[in-house]
Structures are given as structure tokens and as C-alpha cells.
Short mmCIF file of C-alpha atoms and ligand atoms in Angstrom, two decimals:
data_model
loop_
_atom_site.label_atom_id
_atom_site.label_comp_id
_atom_site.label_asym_id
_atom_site.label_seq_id
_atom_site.Cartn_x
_atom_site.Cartn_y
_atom_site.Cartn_z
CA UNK A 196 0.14 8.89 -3.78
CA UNK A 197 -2.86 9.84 -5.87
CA UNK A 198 -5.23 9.25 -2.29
CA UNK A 199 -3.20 11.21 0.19
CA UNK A 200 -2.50 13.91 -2.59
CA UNK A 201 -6.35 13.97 -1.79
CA UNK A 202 -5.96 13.36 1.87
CA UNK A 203 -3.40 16.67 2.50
CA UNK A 204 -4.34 15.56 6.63
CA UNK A 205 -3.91 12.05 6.07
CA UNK A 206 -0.41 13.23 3.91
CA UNK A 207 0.75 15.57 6.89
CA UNK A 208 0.51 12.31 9.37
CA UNK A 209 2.83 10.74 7.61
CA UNK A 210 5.33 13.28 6.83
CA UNK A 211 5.36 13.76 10.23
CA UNK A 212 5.98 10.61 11.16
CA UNK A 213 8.97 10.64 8.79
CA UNK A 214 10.04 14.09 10.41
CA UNK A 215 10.08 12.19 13.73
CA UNK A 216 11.96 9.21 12.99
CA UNK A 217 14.17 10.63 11.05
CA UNK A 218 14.88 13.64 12.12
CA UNK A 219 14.16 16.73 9.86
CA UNK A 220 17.10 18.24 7.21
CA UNK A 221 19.64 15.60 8.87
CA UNK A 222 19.70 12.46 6.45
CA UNK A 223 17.47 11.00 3.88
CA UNK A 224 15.00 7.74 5.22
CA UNK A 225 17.03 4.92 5.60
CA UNK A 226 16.48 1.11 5.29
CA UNK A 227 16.91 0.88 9.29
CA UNK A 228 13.93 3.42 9.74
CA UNK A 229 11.13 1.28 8.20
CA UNK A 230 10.20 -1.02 11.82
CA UNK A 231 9.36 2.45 12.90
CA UNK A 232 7.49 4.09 9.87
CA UNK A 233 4.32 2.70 10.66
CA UNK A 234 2.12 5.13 9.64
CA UNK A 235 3.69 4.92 6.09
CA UNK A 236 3.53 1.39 6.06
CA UNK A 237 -0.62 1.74 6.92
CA UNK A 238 -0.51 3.98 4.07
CA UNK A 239 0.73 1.83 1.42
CA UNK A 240 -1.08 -1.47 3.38
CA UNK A 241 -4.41 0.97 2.79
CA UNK A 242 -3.12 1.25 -1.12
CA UNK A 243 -2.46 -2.34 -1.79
CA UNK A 244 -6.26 -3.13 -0.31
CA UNK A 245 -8.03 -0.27 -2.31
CA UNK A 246 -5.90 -0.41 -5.73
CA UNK A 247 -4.65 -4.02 -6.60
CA UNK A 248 -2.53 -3.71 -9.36
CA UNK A 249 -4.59 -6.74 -10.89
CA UNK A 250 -7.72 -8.10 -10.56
CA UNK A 251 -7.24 -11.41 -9.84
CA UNK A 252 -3.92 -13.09 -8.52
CA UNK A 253 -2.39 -15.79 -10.77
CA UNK A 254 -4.19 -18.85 -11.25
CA UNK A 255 -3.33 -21.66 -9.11
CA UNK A 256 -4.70 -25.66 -9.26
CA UNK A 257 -5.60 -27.75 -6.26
CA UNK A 258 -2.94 -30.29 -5.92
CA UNK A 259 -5.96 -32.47 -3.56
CA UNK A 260 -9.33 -32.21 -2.25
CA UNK A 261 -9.49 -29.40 0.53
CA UNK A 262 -11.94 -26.91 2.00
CA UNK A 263 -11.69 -23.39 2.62
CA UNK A 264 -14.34 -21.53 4.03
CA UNK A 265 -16.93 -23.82 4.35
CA UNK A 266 -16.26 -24.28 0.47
CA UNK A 267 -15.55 -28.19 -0.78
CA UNK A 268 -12.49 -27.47 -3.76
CA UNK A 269 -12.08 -30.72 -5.38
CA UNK A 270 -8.68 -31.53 -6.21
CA UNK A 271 -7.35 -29.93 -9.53
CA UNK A 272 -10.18 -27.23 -9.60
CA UNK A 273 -8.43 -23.72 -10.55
CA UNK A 274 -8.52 -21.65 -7.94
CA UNK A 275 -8.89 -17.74 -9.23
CA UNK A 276 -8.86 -15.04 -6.24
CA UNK A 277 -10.14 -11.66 -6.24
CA UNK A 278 -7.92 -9.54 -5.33
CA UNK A 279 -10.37 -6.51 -5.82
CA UNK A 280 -13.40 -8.60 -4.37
CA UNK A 281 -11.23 -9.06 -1.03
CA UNK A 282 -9.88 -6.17 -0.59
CA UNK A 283 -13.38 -4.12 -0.81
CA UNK A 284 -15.55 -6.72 0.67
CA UNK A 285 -17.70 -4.98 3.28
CA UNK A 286 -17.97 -7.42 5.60
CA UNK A 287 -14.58 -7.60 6.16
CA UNK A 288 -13.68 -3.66 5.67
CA UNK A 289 -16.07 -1.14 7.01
CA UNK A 290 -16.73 1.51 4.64
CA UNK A 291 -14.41 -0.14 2.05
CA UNK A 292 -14.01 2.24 -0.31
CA UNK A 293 -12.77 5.29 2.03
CA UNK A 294 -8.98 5.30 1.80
CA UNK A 295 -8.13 5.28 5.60
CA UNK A 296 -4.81 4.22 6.73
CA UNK A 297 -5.87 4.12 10.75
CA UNK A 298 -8.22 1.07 10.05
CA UNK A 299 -3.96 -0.98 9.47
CA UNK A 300 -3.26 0.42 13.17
CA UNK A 301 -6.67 -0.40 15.02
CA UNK A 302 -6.70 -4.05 13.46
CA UNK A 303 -3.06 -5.21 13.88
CA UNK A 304 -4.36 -7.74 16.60
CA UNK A 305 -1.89 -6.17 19.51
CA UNK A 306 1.39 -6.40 16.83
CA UNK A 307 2.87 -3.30 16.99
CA UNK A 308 4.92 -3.32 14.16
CA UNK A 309 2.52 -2.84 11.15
CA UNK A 310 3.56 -5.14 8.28
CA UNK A 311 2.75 -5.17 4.72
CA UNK A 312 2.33 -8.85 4.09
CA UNK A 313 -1.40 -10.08 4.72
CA UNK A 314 -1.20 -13.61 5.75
CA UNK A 315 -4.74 -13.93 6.01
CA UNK A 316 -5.65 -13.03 2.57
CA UNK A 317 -8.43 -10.28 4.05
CA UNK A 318 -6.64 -8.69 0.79
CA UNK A 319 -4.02 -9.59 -0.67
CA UNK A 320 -0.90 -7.98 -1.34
CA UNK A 321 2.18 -10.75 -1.52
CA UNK A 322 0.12 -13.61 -1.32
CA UNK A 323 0.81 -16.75 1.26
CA UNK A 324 1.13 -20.18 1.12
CA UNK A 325 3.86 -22.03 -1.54
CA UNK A 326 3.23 -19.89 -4.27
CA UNK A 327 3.36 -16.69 -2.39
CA UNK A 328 5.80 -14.34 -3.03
CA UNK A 329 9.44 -15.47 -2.57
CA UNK A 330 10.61 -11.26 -1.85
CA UNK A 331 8.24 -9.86 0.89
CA UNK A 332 10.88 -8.01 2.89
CA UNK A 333 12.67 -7.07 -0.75
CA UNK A 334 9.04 -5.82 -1.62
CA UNK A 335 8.20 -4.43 1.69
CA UNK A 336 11.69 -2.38 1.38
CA UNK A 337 10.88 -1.19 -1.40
CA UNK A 338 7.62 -0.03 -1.55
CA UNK A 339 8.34 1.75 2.12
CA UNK A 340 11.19 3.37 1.23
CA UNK A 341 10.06 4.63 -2.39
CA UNK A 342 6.62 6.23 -0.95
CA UNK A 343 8.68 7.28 2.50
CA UNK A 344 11.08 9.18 0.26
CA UNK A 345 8.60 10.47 -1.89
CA UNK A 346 6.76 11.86 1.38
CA UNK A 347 9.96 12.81 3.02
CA UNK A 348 11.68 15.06 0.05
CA UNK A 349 8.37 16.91 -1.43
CA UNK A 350 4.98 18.23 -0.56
CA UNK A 351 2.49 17.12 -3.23
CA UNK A 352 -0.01 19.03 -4.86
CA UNK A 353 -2.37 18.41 -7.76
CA UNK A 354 -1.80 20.11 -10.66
CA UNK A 355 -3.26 22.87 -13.19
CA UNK A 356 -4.96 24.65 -10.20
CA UNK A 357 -6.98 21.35 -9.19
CA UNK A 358 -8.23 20.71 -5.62
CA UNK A 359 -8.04 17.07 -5.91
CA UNK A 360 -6.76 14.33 -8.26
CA UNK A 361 -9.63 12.48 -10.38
CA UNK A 362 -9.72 9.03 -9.08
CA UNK A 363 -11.88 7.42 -11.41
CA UNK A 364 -10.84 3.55 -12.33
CA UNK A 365 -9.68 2.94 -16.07
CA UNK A 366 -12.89 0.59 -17.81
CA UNK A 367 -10.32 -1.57 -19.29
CA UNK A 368 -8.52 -1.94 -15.84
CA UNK A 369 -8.03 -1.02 -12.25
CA UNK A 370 -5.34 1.89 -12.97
CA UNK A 371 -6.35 5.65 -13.13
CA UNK A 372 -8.62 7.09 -15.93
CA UNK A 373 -6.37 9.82 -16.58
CA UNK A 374 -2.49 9.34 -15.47
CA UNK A 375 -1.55 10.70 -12.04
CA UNK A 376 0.09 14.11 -12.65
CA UNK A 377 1.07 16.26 -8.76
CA UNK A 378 3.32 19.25 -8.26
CA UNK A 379 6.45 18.34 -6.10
CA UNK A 380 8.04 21.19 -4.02
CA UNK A 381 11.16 20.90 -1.61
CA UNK A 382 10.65 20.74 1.85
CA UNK A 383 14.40 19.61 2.99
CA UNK A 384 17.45 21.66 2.99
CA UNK A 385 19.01 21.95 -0.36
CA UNK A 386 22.09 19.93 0.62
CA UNK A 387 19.66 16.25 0.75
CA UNK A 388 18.92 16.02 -2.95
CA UNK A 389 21.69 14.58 -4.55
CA UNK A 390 23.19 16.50 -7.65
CA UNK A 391 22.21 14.64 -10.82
C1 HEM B 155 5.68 -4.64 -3.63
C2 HEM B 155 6.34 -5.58 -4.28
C3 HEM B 155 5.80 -6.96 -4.58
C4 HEM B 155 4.53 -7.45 -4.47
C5 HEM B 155 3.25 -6.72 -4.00
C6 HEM B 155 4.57 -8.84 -4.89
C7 HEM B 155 3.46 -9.69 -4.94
C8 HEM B 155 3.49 -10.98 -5.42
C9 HEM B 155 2.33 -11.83 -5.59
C10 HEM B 155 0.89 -11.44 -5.26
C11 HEM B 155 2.76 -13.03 -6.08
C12 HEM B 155 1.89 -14.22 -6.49
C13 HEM B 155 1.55 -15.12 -5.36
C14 HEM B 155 0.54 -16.14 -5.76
O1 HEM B 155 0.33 -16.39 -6.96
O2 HEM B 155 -0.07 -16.72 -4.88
C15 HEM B 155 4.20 -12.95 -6.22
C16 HEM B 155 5.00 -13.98 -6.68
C17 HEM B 155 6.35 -13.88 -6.83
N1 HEM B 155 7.15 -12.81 -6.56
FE1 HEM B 155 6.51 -11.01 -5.81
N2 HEM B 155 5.85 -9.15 -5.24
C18 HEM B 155 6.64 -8.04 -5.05
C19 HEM B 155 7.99 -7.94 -5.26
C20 HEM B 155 8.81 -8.97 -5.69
C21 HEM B 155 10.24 -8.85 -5.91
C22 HEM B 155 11.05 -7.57 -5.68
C23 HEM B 155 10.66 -10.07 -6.33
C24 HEM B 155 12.04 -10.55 -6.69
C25 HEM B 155 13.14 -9.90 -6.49
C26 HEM B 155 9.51 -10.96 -6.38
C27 HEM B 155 9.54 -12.29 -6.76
C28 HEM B 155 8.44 -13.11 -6.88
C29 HEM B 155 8.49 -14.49 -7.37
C30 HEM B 155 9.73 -15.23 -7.85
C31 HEM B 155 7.17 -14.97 -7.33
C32 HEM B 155 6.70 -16.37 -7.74
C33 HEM B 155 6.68 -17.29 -6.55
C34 HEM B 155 6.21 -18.71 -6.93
O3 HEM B 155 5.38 -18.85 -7.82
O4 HEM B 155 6.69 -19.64 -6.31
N3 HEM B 155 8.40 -10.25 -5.98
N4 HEM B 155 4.63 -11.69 -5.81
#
């Protein structure tokens, strides 16, 4: 949220998107509209890369002798991977630390349903392999819906008369310096938001 609260352009793709799958001031994103939210999906793809929630994934022991990489891992070495390392290393990303959704659209190798899960581990987001998360459509629901919604039922602005949100990194972690704080304002007709 905190990059395309930066990105208004990059913020009005998506909306759009959402306006044109689902229709604008007729229903609320559903579950059946994510195959088709690809844009969004790019979006939060682009998020996992740039801002893993952790720096490393869990630690994990080689069960036998293997090589990955042109790398000999003897059998019960601990393997540690970077989840920050991979997900900004140049060689792999081009310009890695520009938040930029399209790069999820150019690079889907022909598929043209863009999909959270990175089974190649060029970052990672749910992992692969045995260990890898048991939930990736649960997650991938989730996460969709939550920032689709988000999208759909507000534009976002930064607050206090700010152009932009500070995106400095925490030094005790990868989460923002200063908490996130945006200015939500309807864009749907009044009857969508449920009455709390
Ligand atoms: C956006 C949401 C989520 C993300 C990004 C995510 C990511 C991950 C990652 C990176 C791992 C570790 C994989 C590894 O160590 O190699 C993991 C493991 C796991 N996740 Fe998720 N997860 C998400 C949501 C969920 C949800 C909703 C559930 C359950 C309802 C879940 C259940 C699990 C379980 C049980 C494991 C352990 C699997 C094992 O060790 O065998 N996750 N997840």
C-alpha cells in the first residue's frame, strides 16, 4: 500500500483494473474475480519481492548430500535463505529496488494468469519444495482480495499534507521507520460499505 500510495499512476492501473472486472458501484470484489485481477496480483507479487516480511526464511537441514547452483551442500548443513538477498539481487531483477509491478507481467514466461507463488525461488514469497507453505491459494486469496478491496473501496492519500509516504526500512528490521498512516476516501456508492 505504502508504494502505490507513492505510485498514484501505478495505484490508478489497478483500480482500474478492479473497475473493469468488476464492474463499478455494482458489487464488492469477489473470490471468483481474482484469475482476472492480474494487475493486483503483480502488485502484491512486486510487494512480496521488495518487502519480505523477514529476512531470512526458516531454517531448514539437508536431509543428504545435494547441489544447488553449482554449490556442493553436504548433507545436514543448515540451509538459511535470503529472502531480502533474492528478492533484490540485480542480476536477477533489473533495477531492483524500483517498485514496478509490469516487470510480474513481462516475465510470466507466456502464463497468462499471474500467480503469487514463486516456484523458482527468484524471491520468495510461499516457499517450494516439502516445507513450503501448505496454504498458497488460502494465502493467495487472501492477500488479493484484502489489497483488491482496499483498492476497490478507497482512494489513498498520505497524510498531514505529505506528497509521499517515508519509506525508509526500520534498523532493527525490514518494516517501515515510521508506521504507515494514508487518508482513505469513498469512491463507491454509499450502499457497498456495509453498516457496522
Ligand atoms: C500471504 C500469506 C502467506 C504467506 C506469504 C506464507 C508463506 C509461508 C512460508 C514462506 C513458509 C515457510 C516455507 C519454508 O520454510 O520453506 C510457510 C509455511 C507454512 N505456512 Fe504459510 N504463508 C501464508 C499463509 C498461510 C496460511 C493462511 C496458512 C494456514 C491456514 C499457512 C500455513 C503454513 C504452514 C502450516 C506452514 C509450514 C509448512 C511445513 O513446514 O511443512 N500459511 N508459509
Amino acid at each position: 500500500m505504502a508504494e502505490l500510495i507513492n505510485r498514484p499512476d501505478l495505484m490508478a492501473k489497478a483500480t482500474e483494473e478492479i473497475d473493469r472486472v468488476v464492474g463499478k458501484d455494482s458489487r464488492l470484489v469477489q473470490e471468483s474475480d481474482i484469475g482476472r485481477l492480474n494487475y493486483v496480483k503483480a502488485c502484491a507479487r512486486e510487494a512480496f519481492r521488495l518487502h519480505p516480511l523477514a529476512p531470512f526464511n526458516a531454517p531448514h537441514v539437508a536431509t543428504q548430500d545435494t547441489t544447488v547452483g553449482g554449490y556442493f551442500i553436504p548433507k545436514g548443513s543448515h540451509a538459511l535463505l535470503s529472502r531480502y538477498g533474492l528478492g533484490r539481487n540485480p542480476k536477477v531483477w533489473p533495477d531492483p529496488l524500483r517498485f514496478d509491478p509490469e516487470r510480474h507481467l513481462e516475465n510470466d514466461g507466456g502464463v497468462d494468469e499471474v500467480a503469487l507463488v514463486e516456484k523458482e525461488l527468484r524471491f520468495i514469497s510461499f516457499s517450494t519444495g516439502r516445507r513450503g507453505c501448505v496454504a498458497t491459494v488460502l494465502g493467495t486469496c487472501m492477500t488479493t482480495m484484502l489489497l483488491a478491496r482496499l483498492l476497490q473501496c478507497f482512494a489513498w492519500t498520505p497524510v498531514g499534507g505529505n506528497k509521499t509516504v517515508d519509506l525508509s526500512e526500520a534498523e532493527d528490521g525490514l518494516s517501515l521507520a515510521t508506521p504507515l498512516m494514508a487518508l482513505p476516501k469513498t469512491r463507491l456508492a454509499r450502499h457497498l460499505y456495509p453498516v457496522v
